[in-house]
Short mmCIF file of C-alpha atoms in Angstrom, two decimals:
data_model
loop_
_atom_site.label_atom_id
_atom_site.label_comp_id
_atom_site.label_asym_id
_atom_site.label_seq_id
_atom_site.Cartn_x
_atom_site.Cartn_y
_atom_site.Cartn_z
CA MET A 7 64.87 -112.26 149.75
CA GLU A 8 65.68 -113.06 153.37
CA PRO A 9 68.43 -115.71 153.71
CA TYR A 10 67.47 -119.01 155.27
CA ARG A 11 68.40 -119.36 158.92
CA PRO A 12 67.34 -122.14 161.31
CA ALA A 13 65.42 -121.52 164.54
CA VAL A 14 68.51 -122.07 166.69
CA TRP A 15 70.17 -119.06 165.01
CA ILE A 16 68.85 -116.74 167.76
CA ASP A 17 70.39 -118.79 170.58
CA ASP A 18 73.71 -117.10 171.42
CA THR A 19 75.07 -119.92 173.56
CA ARG A 20 74.31 -122.58 171.00
CA MET A 21 75.57 -120.54 168.07
CA ASN A 22 78.87 -119.78 169.81
CA VAL A 23 79.50 -123.52 169.98
CA LEU A 24 78.49 -123.98 166.34
CA PHE A 25 80.69 -121.08 165.16
CA SER A 26 83.77 -122.43 166.92
CA PRO A 27 86.28 -124.64 165.05
CA PHE A 28 85.82 -128.40 164.98
CA ARG A 29 87.65 -130.45 167.57
CA GLU A 30 89.13 -133.84 166.92
CA ARG A 31 86.42 -136.20 165.79
CA ASN A 32 87.49 -139.07 168.03
CA LEU A 33 87.03 -136.93 171.16
CA ASN A 34 83.26 -136.67 170.72
CA PRO A 35 82.03 -138.36 167.52
CA SER A 36 78.34 -137.71 168.20
CA SER A 37 78.77 -133.95 168.74
CA TRP A 38 81.08 -133.69 165.74
CA THR A 39 78.54 -135.43 163.48
CA GLN A 40 75.63 -133.29 164.69
CA LYS A 41 77.57 -130.08 164.10
CA MET A 42 78.61 -131.21 160.60
CA LYS A 43 75.03 -132.14 159.68
CA PHE A 44 73.83 -128.76 160.92
CA TRP A 45 76.19 -126.77 158.67
CA ILE A 46 75.65 -128.95 155.62
CA GLN A 47 71.87 -128.58 155.98
CA VAL A 48 72.12 -124.81 156.46
CA ILE A 49 74.31 -124.37 153.37
CA GLU A 50 72.12 -126.56 151.13
CA ASP A 51 68.86 -124.93 152.24
CA ASP A 52 70.26 -121.40 151.84
CA PHE A 53 71.50 -122.05 148.30
CA LYS A 54 68.32 -123.86 147.30
CA LEU A 55 66.18 -120.95 148.48
CA SER A 56 68.27 -118.35 146.63
CA ASN A 57 68.63 -120.43 143.40
CA LYS A 58 72.40 -120.40 143.72
CA CYS A 59 74.66 -123.29 142.85
CA ILE A 60 78.17 -121.72 142.94
CA PHE A 61 80.04 -120.20 145.87
CA GLU A 62 83.58 -119.09 146.69
CA ARG A 63 85.47 -120.32 149.68
CA LYS A 64 86.34 -116.81 150.89
CA SER A 65 82.79 -115.50 150.58
CA LEU A 66 81.07 -118.40 152.33
CA PRO A 67 81.87 -117.25 155.94
CA LEU A 68 80.62 -113.75 155.06
CA ALA A 69 77.32 -115.18 153.89
CA PHE A 70 76.70 -116.74 157.34
CA ALA A 71 78.02 -113.93 159.53
CA ARG A 72 76.03 -113.32 162.71
CA LYS A 73 76.29 -110.28 164.98
CA GLY A 74 79.62 -109.30 163.51
CA LYS A 75 81.10 -112.79 163.88
CA GLN A 76 81.90 -115.31 161.15
CA PRO A 77 81.96 -119.07 161.56
CA ASN A 78 85.47 -120.49 161.94
CA CYS A 79 84.57 -124.05 161.03
CA LEU A 80 83.53 -123.84 157.36
CA ASP A 81 86.88 -125.06 155.99
CA THR A 82 86.26 -128.39 157.69
CA VAL A 83 82.68 -128.39 156.39
CA ILE A 84 83.85 -127.77 152.79
CA ALA A 85 86.40 -130.59 153.05
CA GLU A 86 83.73 -132.96 154.36
CA MET A 87 81.27 -132.00 151.60
CA LEU A 88 83.99 -132.60 149.01
CA SER A 89 84.60 -136.08 150.40
CA LEU A 90 80.85 -136.81 150.43
CA GLY A 91 80.42 -135.63 146.82
CA LYS A 92 77.99 -132.88 147.73
CA ILE A 93 80.17 -130.21 146.12
CA ARG A 94 82.91 -130.14 143.49
CA LYS A 95 85.38 -127.56 142.32
CA LEU A 96 84.36 -125.44 139.37
CA GLN A 97 86.42 -126.31 136.29
CA GLU A 98 86.64 -124.72 132.87
CA ASN A 99 84.77 -127.57 131.25
CA ASP A 100 81.82 -126.91 133.61
CA ILE A 101 81.13 -123.57 131.90
CA LEU A 102 79.44 -123.22 128.52
CA GLN A 103 81.90 -121.66 126.08
CA SER A 104 80.94 -118.76 123.81
CA SER A 105 80.79 -119.15 120.04
CA SER A 106 84.10 -117.32 119.51
CA GLU A 107 85.88 -119.61 121.98
CA CYS A 108 84.33 -122.69 120.42
CA ASN A 109 84.96 -121.61 116.82
CA GLY A 110 88.58 -120.72 117.58
CA LYS A 111 89.49 -124.37 118.10
CA GLY A 112 88.53 -127.62 116.44
CA TRP A 113 87.27 -130.84 117.91
CA LEU A 114 90.78 -132.16 118.55
CA THR A 115 91.79 -128.98 120.31
CA TRP A 116 88.60 -128.92 122.31
CA GLY A 117 89.04 -132.55 123.32
CA TYR A 118 92.65 -131.94 124.30
CA ASP A 119 91.75 -128.91 126.41
CA THR A 120 88.75 -130.57 128.02
CA LEU A 121 89.96 -134.11 128.63
CA LEU A 122 93.71 -133.67 129.10
CA LYS A 123 94.83 -130.12 129.68
CA SER A 124 92.23 -129.07 132.24
CA PRO A 125 92.65 -132.12 134.54
CA ILE A 126 96.45 -131.84 134.43
CA ALA A 127 96.30 -128.12 135.15
CA TRP A 128 93.92 -128.71 138.03
CA GLY A 129 96.15 -131.40 139.50
CA TRP A 130 99.27 -129.23 139.23
CA SER A 131 97.48 -126.26 140.79
CA THR A 132 96.30 -128.51 143.61
CA LEU A 133 99.82 -129.66 144.36
CA THR A 134 101.36 -126.18 144.15
CA LYS A 135 98.47 -124.10 145.44
CA ASP A 136 98.99 -121.20 147.78
CA LYS A 137 96.64 -119.55 150.24
CA THR A 138 95.38 -116.93 147.78
CA THR A 139 94.49 -119.49 145.14
CA GLU A 140 92.74 -121.64 147.72
CA ASP A 141 90.63 -118.72 148.96
CA ASN A 142 89.48 -117.88 145.42
CA THR A 143 88.39 -121.44 144.67
CA ARG A 144 84.79 -121.74 143.50
CA TYR A 145 82.61 -124.76 144.19
CA ILE A 146 79.46 -126.19 142.64
CA LEU A 147 76.74 -127.42 144.97
CA GLU A 148 75.41 -130.57 143.29
CA ASP A 149 71.87 -130.62 144.71
CA SER A 150 71.25 -126.95 143.91
CA LEU A 151 72.58 -127.45 140.37
CA LYS A 152 70.20 -130.38 139.81
CA ASN A 153 67.25 -128.35 141.09
CA VAL A 154 67.96 -125.42 138.77
CA CYS A 155 68.39 -127.78 135.80
CA THR A 156 65.05 -129.42 136.57
CA SER A 157 63.30 -126.05 136.92
CA LEU A 158 64.67 -124.84 133.57
CA LEU A 159 63.55 -127.99 131.75
CA GLN A 160 60.09 -127.89 133.29
CA ARG A 161 59.55 -124.23 132.40
CA HIS A 162 60.68 -124.75 128.81
CA GLN A 163 58.45 -127.78 128.32
CA CYS A 164 55.47 -125.87 129.71
CA GLN A 165 56.04 -122.93 127.35
CA ALA A 166 56.89 -124.97 124.23
CA TYR A 167 53.88 -125.28 121.90
CA CYS A 168 55.66 -127.49 119.35
CA ASP A 169 58.85 -129.46 119.95
CA ILE A 170 60.25 -129.16 116.45
CA VAL A 171 59.90 -125.37 116.47
CA SER A 172 60.27 -124.41 120.13
CA ASN A 173 63.16 -126.68 121.12
CA ILE A 174 65.76 -124.90 118.97
CA MET A 175 66.92 -121.40 119.91
CA GLU A 176 69.96 -119.19 120.30
CA TYR A 177 71.77 -118.89 123.61
CA SER A 178 71.02 -115.16 123.85
CA ALA A 179 67.28 -115.77 123.50
CA LEU A 180 67.54 -118.63 125.96
CA TYR A 181 69.24 -116.49 128.59
CA SER A 182 66.78 -113.62 128.18
CA GLN A 183 63.90 -116.05 128.64
CA TYR A 184 65.18 -118.20 131.52
CA GLY A 185 68.02 -116.16 133.02
CA ASP A 186 65.97 -115.29 136.09
CA LEU A 187 66.37 -118.85 137.33
CA CYS A 188 70.03 -118.17 138.19
CA SER A 189 71.74 -115.47 140.19
CA SER A 190 74.34 -114.78 137.47
CA GLU A 191 75.13 -115.60 133.86
CA LEU A 192 78.06 -117.72 135.01
CA GLU A 193 75.69 -119.99 136.88
CA PHE A 194 73.37 -120.07 133.86
CA LYS A 195 76.24 -121.26 131.66
CA VAL A 196 77.09 -123.91 134.23
CA VAL A 197 73.45 -125.06 134.20
CA ILE A 198 73.38 -125.31 130.40
CA GLN A 199 76.69 -127.18 130.39
CA GLN A 200 75.31 -129.62 132.99
CA LEU A 201 72.27 -130.23 130.78
CA VAL A 202 74.64 -130.93 127.90
CA LYS A 203 76.49 -133.50 130.03
CA THR A 204 73.24 -135.23 130.96
CA LYS A 205 72.16 -135.17 127.26
CA LYS A 206 69.09 -133.09 127.93
CA VAL A 207 70.45 -130.27 125.73
CA ALA A 208 72.62 -130.20 122.60
CA ILE A 209 74.68 -127.22 121.44
CA SER A 210 76.10 -126.23 118.07
CA THR A 211 78.53 -123.50 117.03
CA LYS A 212 78.15 -123.83 113.23
CA VAL A 213 76.59 -120.38 113.07
CA ASP A 214 77.78 -117.11 114.56
CA THR A 215 76.11 -117.77 117.89
CA VAL A 216 75.70 -120.74 120.19
CA VAL A 217 72.63 -122.76 119.24
CA VAL A 218 70.84 -124.74 121.93
CA LYS A 219 68.41 -127.59 121.36
CA PHE A 220 66.27 -129.17 124.09
CA CYS A 221 65.05 -132.74 124.26
CA SER A 222 61.40 -133.36 123.42
CA HIS A 223 58.71 -134.49 125.83
CA ASP A 224 58.78 -138.07 124.59
CA ASN A 225 62.56 -138.56 124.58
CA GLU A 226 64.84 -138.88 127.59
CA GLN A 227 67.84 -137.69 125.58
CA VAL A 228 68.21 -134.92 123.03
CA LYS A 229 68.93 -135.65 119.38
CA GLU A 230 71.73 -134.02 117.45
CA ILE A 231 71.16 -130.67 115.82
CA THR A 232 70.39 -131.19 112.14
CA GLU A 233 70.36 -128.87 109.17
CA GLU A 234 66.56 -128.73 109.37
CA ASP A 235 66.83 -127.42 112.92
CA LEU A 236 69.20 -124.68 111.77
CA GLN A 237 66.84 -123.68 108.97
CA ILE A 238 63.96 -123.43 111.41
CA LEU A 239 66.17 -121.33 113.65
CA ARG A 240 66.97 -118.99 110.73
CA ILE A 241 63.26 -118.50 110.07
CA LYS A 242 62.63 -117.74 113.74
CA LYS A 243 65.59 -115.38 113.88
CA THR A 244 64.48 -113.55 110.72
CA SER A 245 60.95 -113.17 112.08
CA SER A 246 62.30 -111.84 115.37
CA THR A 247 64.63 -109.38 113.58
CA LEU A 248 61.81 -108.09 111.39
CA THR A 249 59.58 -107.70 114.43
CA ASP A 250 62.21 -105.55 116.15
CA LYS A 251 62.61 -103.45 112.99
CA VAL A 252 58.84 -102.93 112.76
CA GLU A 253 58.78 -101.71 116.37
CA LYS A 254 61.58 -99.24 115.68
CA LEU A 255 59.92 -98.00 112.47
CA SER A 256 56.62 -97.60 114.31
CA ALA A 257 58.32 -95.36 116.87
CA VAL A 258 59.86 -93.29 114.05
CA GLY A 259 56.48 -93.08 112.29
CA GLU A 260 54.78 -91.78 115.42
CA ARG A 261 57.48 -89.12 115.78
CA LEU A 262 57.10 -87.99 112.14
CA LYS A 263 53.34 -87.84 112.52
CA LYS A 264 53.59 -85.54 115.53
CA GLU A 265 56.13 -83.31 113.71
CA ALA A 266 53.86 -83.04 110.65
CA ILE A 267 50.97 -81.94 112.85
CA GLN A 268 53.15 -79.35 114.58
CA TYR A 269 54.38 -77.94 111.25
CA ARG A 270 50.78 -77.74 110.04
CA ASN A 271 49.70 -75.87 113.16
CA GLN A 272 52.60 -73.46 112.68
CA SER A 273 51.56 -72.79 109.06
CA MET A 274 54.81 -74.38 107.77
CA ARG A 275 53.16 -76.12 104.87
CA GLN A 276 56.27 -77.38 103.02
CA HIS A 277 57.84 -78.85 106.12
CA ALA A 278 54.53 -80.47 107.04
CA LEU A 279 54.15 -82.05 103.57
CA ARG A 280 57.74 -83.31 103.48
CA THR A 281 57.42 -84.81 106.96
CA PHE A 282 54.09 -86.39 106.14
CA ARG A 283 55.55 -87.97 102.93
CA GLU A 284 58.30 -89.51 105.06
CA TYR A 285 55.65 -90.79 107.46
CA LYS A 286 53.74 -92.41 104.57
CA ARG A 287 56.92 -94.11 103.33
CA ILE A 288 57.56 -95.43 106.82
CA GLN A 289 54.01 -96.78 106.98
CA GLY A 290 54.46 -98.52 103.64
CA ARG A 291 57.68 -100.09 104.85
CA ILE A 292 55.97 -101.27 108.02
CA SER A 293 53.17 -102.82 105.98
CA LYS A 294 55.61 -104.79 103.80
CA LEU A 295 57.59 -105.99 106.80
CA SER A 296 54.39 -107.03 108.58
CA ASN A 297 53.37 -109.09 105.55
CA SER A 298 56.79 -110.77 105.58
CA ILE A 299 56.44 -111.53 109.28
CA ASP A 300 53.01 -113.04 108.68
CA LEU A 301 54.46 -115.22 105.92
CA LEU A 302 57.28 -116.49 108.13
CA ASP A 303 54.91 -117.15 111.01
CA ASP A 304 52.65 -119.06 108.63
CA ILE A 305 55.61 -121.19 107.54
CA LEU A 306 56.45 -121.99 111.17
CA HIS A 307 52.83 -122.85 111.81
CA LYS A 308 52.75 -125.21 108.84
CA ILE A 309 55.97 -126.86 110.05
CA SER A 310 54.49 -127.44 113.50
CA HIS A 311 51.25 -128.69 111.91
CA ALA A 312 53.21 -131.07 109.69
CA ALA A 313 55.06 -132.35 112.74
CA SER A 314 51.73 -133.04 114.45
CA GLU A 315 50.42 -134.82 111.37
CA GLU A 316 53.59 -136.91 111.22
CA MET A 317 53.03 -137.91 114.83
CA ILE A 318 49.43 -138.86 114.05
CA VAL A 319 50.50 -140.90 111.02
CA LYS A 320 53.08 -142.72 113.11
CA ALA A 321 50.45 -143.49 115.73
CA ILE A 322 48.05 -144.82 113.09
CA GLU A 323 50.85 -146.86 111.53
CA SER A 324 51.76 -148.44 114.85
CA GLY A 325 48.09 -149.18 115.50
CA ALA A 326 47.72 -150.82 112.10
CA GLN A 327 50.78 -152.97 112.71
CA THR A 328 49.45 -154.00 116.12
CA LEU A 329 46.08 -154.94 114.64
CA LYS A 330 47.78 -156.86 111.86
CA SER A 331 49.87 -158.87 114.31
CA ILE A 332 46.75 -159.67 116.35
CA ASN A 333 44.89 -160.81 113.24
CA GLU A 334 47.81 -163.03 112.28
CA ARG A 335 47.51 -164.85 115.59
CA ASN A 336 43.79 -165.47 114.97
CA ASP A 337 43.19 -168.16 112.26
CA LEU A 338 40.20 -167.54 109.98
CA ASP A 339 39.03 -171.18 110.13
CA LYS A 340 39.20 -171.09 113.91
CA VAL A 341 37.09 -167.93 113.98
CA THR A 342 34.54 -169.58 111.65
CA ASP A 343 34.25 -172.65 113.89
CA VAL A 344 33.85 -170.47 116.96
CA MET A 345 31.07 -168.46 115.31
CA GLU A 346 29.25 -171.66 114.23
CA ASP A 347 29.45 -173.02 117.76
CA LEU A 348 28.12 -169.74 119.07
CA ASN A 349 25.17 -169.75 116.64
CA GLN A 350 24.34 -173.36 117.59
CA ALA A 351 24.43 -172.52 121.28
CA ILE A 352 22.15 -169.51 120.69
CA GLN A 353 19.67 -171.70 118.73
CA ASP A 354 19.62 -174.31 121.50
CA GLN A 355 18.93 -171.61 124.06
CA GLU A 356 16.03 -170.25 121.97
CA ASP A 357 14.51 -173.76 121.69
CA ILE A 358 14.72 -174.23 125.44
CA GLN A 359 13.03 -170.89 126.08
CA THR A 360 10.28 -171.75 123.56
CA GLU A 361 9.51 -175.06 125.30
CA MET A 362 9.42 -173.41 128.68
CA SER A 363 7.10 -170.66 127.47
CA MET A 364 4.65 -173.21 125.95
CA PHE A 365 4.49 -175.09 129.24
CA GLY A 366 3.77 -171.91 131.06
CA ASN A 367 0.92 -170.92 128.66
CA GLU A 368 -0.92 -174.27 129.04
CA ASP A 369 -0.79 -174.01 132.81
CA ASP A 370 -2.20 -170.46 132.76
CA GLU A 371 -5.08 -171.51 130.47
CA SER A 372 -6.06 -174.38 132.74
CA LEU A 373 -5.98 -172.07 135.75
CA ASP A 374 -8.24 -169.55 133.98
CA ALA A 375 -10.77 -172.28 133.10
CA SER A 376 -10.86 -173.60 136.64
CA LEU A 377 -11.36 -170.11 138.04
CA GLU A 378 -14.26 -169.48 135.64
CA ASN A 379 -15.98 -172.73 136.72
CA LEU A 380 -15.63 -171.80 140.37
CA LEU A 381 -17.25 -168.43 139.72
CA LYS A 382 -20.21 -170.06 137.93
CA GLU A 383 -20.72 -172.58 140.71
CA GLY A 384 -20.65 -169.85 143.36
CA HIS A 385 -23.30 -167.81 141.49
CA SER A 386 -25.66 -170.82 141.18
CA ALA A 387 -25.37 -171.63 144.89
CA ALA A 388 -26.21 -168.05 145.85
CA VAL A 389 -29.41 -168.09 143.75
CA GLY A 390 -30.52 -171.47 145.21
CA ASP A 391 -30.17 -170.21 148.79
CA HIS A 392 -32.45 -167.17 148.10
CA PRO A 393 -35.47 -168.34 146.03
CA ASP A 394 -37.42 -165.15 146.73
CA VAL A 395 -34.93 -163.18 144.80
CA LYS A 396 -35.89 -164.95 141.60
CA GLY A 397 -37.49 -162.65 139.10
CA THR A 398 -40.85 -163.15 137.43
CA THR A 399 -41.57 -163.46 133.75
CA ASP A 400 -43.27 -160.64 131.88
CA ASP A 401 -45.69 -160.97 128.97
CA LYS A 402 -42.85 -161.28 126.47
CA GLY A 403 -41.29 -164.16 128.38
CA ASP A 404 -38.39 -162.12 129.80
CA LYS A 405 -37.45 -162.56 133.41
CA ARG A 406 -37.94 -159.56 135.68
CA SER A 407 -36.14 -159.12 138.97
CA SER A 408 -37.81 -158.45 142.33
CA THR A 409 -36.37 -154.94 142.29
CA ASP A 410 -38.33 -154.12 139.13
CA GLU A 411 -41.54 -155.51 140.65
CA LEU A 412 -41.07 -153.40 143.81
CA ALA A 413 -40.67 -150.29 141.69
CA ASP A 414 -43.95 -151.04 139.92
CA LEU A 415 -45.79 -151.44 143.25
CA LEU A 416 -44.51 -148.14 144.54
CA LEU A 417 -45.71 -146.37 141.43
CA GLY A 418 -49.21 -147.85 141.90
CA LEU A 419 -49.67 -146.51 145.41
CA LYS A 420 -51.80 -143.34 145.97
CA LEU A 421 -50.66 -141.29 148.93
CA PRO A 422 -52.59 -138.32 150.50
CA ASP A 423 -51.44 -134.80 149.91
CA VAL A 424 -49.10 -133.17 152.32
CA PRO A 425 -51.02 -130.80 154.72
CA ASN A 426 -50.24 -127.11 154.56
CA LEU A 427 -50.92 -126.39 158.27
CA SER A 428 -48.93 -127.74 161.22
CA PRO A 429 -51.11 -130.04 163.43
CA GLU A 430 -52.01 -128.99 166.94
CA LYS A 431 -52.75 -131.68 169.48
CA THR A 432 -54.43 -131.19 172.90
CA LEU A 433 -53.17 -133.56 175.53
CA ASN A 434 -55.67 -135.06 178.03
CA SER A 435 -54.92 -135.76 181.69
CA ALA A 436 -53.85 -139.37 181.08
CA GLU A 437 -51.38 -138.38 178.37
CA LYS A 438 -50.02 -135.65 180.61
CA ASP A 439 -49.41 -138.20 183.36
CA LEU A 440 -47.72 -140.49 180.85
CA TYR A 441 -45.57 -137.68 179.56
CA GLU A 442 -44.54 -136.71 183.06
CA ASP A 443 -43.59 -140.29 183.78
CA VAL A 444 -41.09 -140.32 180.89
CA PHE A 445 -37.55 -140.40 182.24
CA VAL A 446 -35.08 -137.88 180.85
CA PRO A 447 -31.55 -138.46 182.15
CA ASP A 448 -29.47 -135.54 183.34
CA ILE A 449 -25.84 -135.71 182.07
CA SER A 450 -24.59 -132.68 184.02
CA VAL A 451 -22.30 -132.96 186.98
CA SER A 452 -25.06 -132.06 189.43
CA GLY A 453 -27.34 -134.64 187.87
CA ALA A 454 -24.87 -137.43 188.24
CA LYS A 455 -26.96 -138.71 191.20
CA MET A 456 -30.60 -139.17 190.49
CA SER A 457 -33.05 -137.99 193.03
CA GLU A 458 -35.15 -140.48 195.00
CA LYS A 459 -38.33 -139.28 193.35
CA THR A 460 -36.97 -139.90 189.88
CA LYS A 461 -35.87 -143.40 190.83
CA LYS A 462 -39.31 -144.17 192.33
CA LYS A 463 -41.17 -143.01 189.22
CA GLU A 464 -38.87 -145.04 187.08
CA ALA A 465 -39.57 -148.13 189.14
CA GLU A 466 -43.35 -147.62 189.00
CA HIS A 467 -43.24 -147.04 185.30
CA ALA A 468 -41.32 -150.21 184.76
#
């Protein structure tokens, strides 16, 4: 990965000023502050990008070399970062100890070494330090360390399917799973030790290896490692060991199978049978181990399921207690009175709606009756104004309308037959003159103006 460098890194003039040693601060406070901020920002961004949190004093100028030149001002930058609390010197108690180192001394010895011996030794070395010791001093960058710790916790919580089963593991398994977050195992041990200090992780050395336990999603701090946690870890470790053994036996079985086939092709029957018997025994062993692995995995699954059920029971219990406390605040007599008042209010509302609906029905009935009377009066007036429309009375006394009488008259008429030939009519001289005098207007453009003769005939005819 390319190291982080700011945009001004390509400016030779500017970088020559930045690579030069710091002058006295009181000579130009503004320039001194800007230069210090530049180097602090460059160091923090470079370490954050590379997931590093530890550096040595002697190697820091090499990391920022440019065109064969190294910055001559980083000693002042380191001193300023120490005073600001952005870095601290790496101590022995900042590194996670191995199981052999932890088991070799008791709690009193560990407390003495951590709380008394290490600070005194550091103070003495500070007072009597030489140039070589100062150059080999290692520092921890606080912001980078916090970022790596946060990344490790987030990744573990995303991959954990059950807190009670996934939060406990050995250090070796932990490093193989999350070691890529750090540039070295030393930094990984520093990260784990920092998580222990912030109570996000607990460690135990009761077994042969270092056991690490993470805090759960719901808790800000980790709980102590119990005997149940160690038993779960033993089950997980046994399952992992058996899985590795099955993989190795499977590889051996495949090799024996190929050898048996080769012996059979070479007509070496005895060797082929002996090799194939060994292959069958290996297969039987693999089958038994696989059944054991399935049993252990089933136990872990039941443990995680029981943990989920316990969480559900706790949630139900808290809900029941909350409901009980709410019910205690509500008196039964008070609830009864409230319900009676509510029923009375509902009954009063129904009575009001009933009265209003009855008033509305009477008004509609009166309107319908008035409308019917108006219709009858309008029909009588129409008949009085047209007496001819009145119908006559037939022999049975029923009134017949004028339309029926007109139909009877039409049926009684006798009309002549329709002629088969078209009539031909001969016009006399008078009719011809009359026909000629008939005016037929011309609607064409040319006929828009009538001739004088046509106007004269029209006047005579009129």
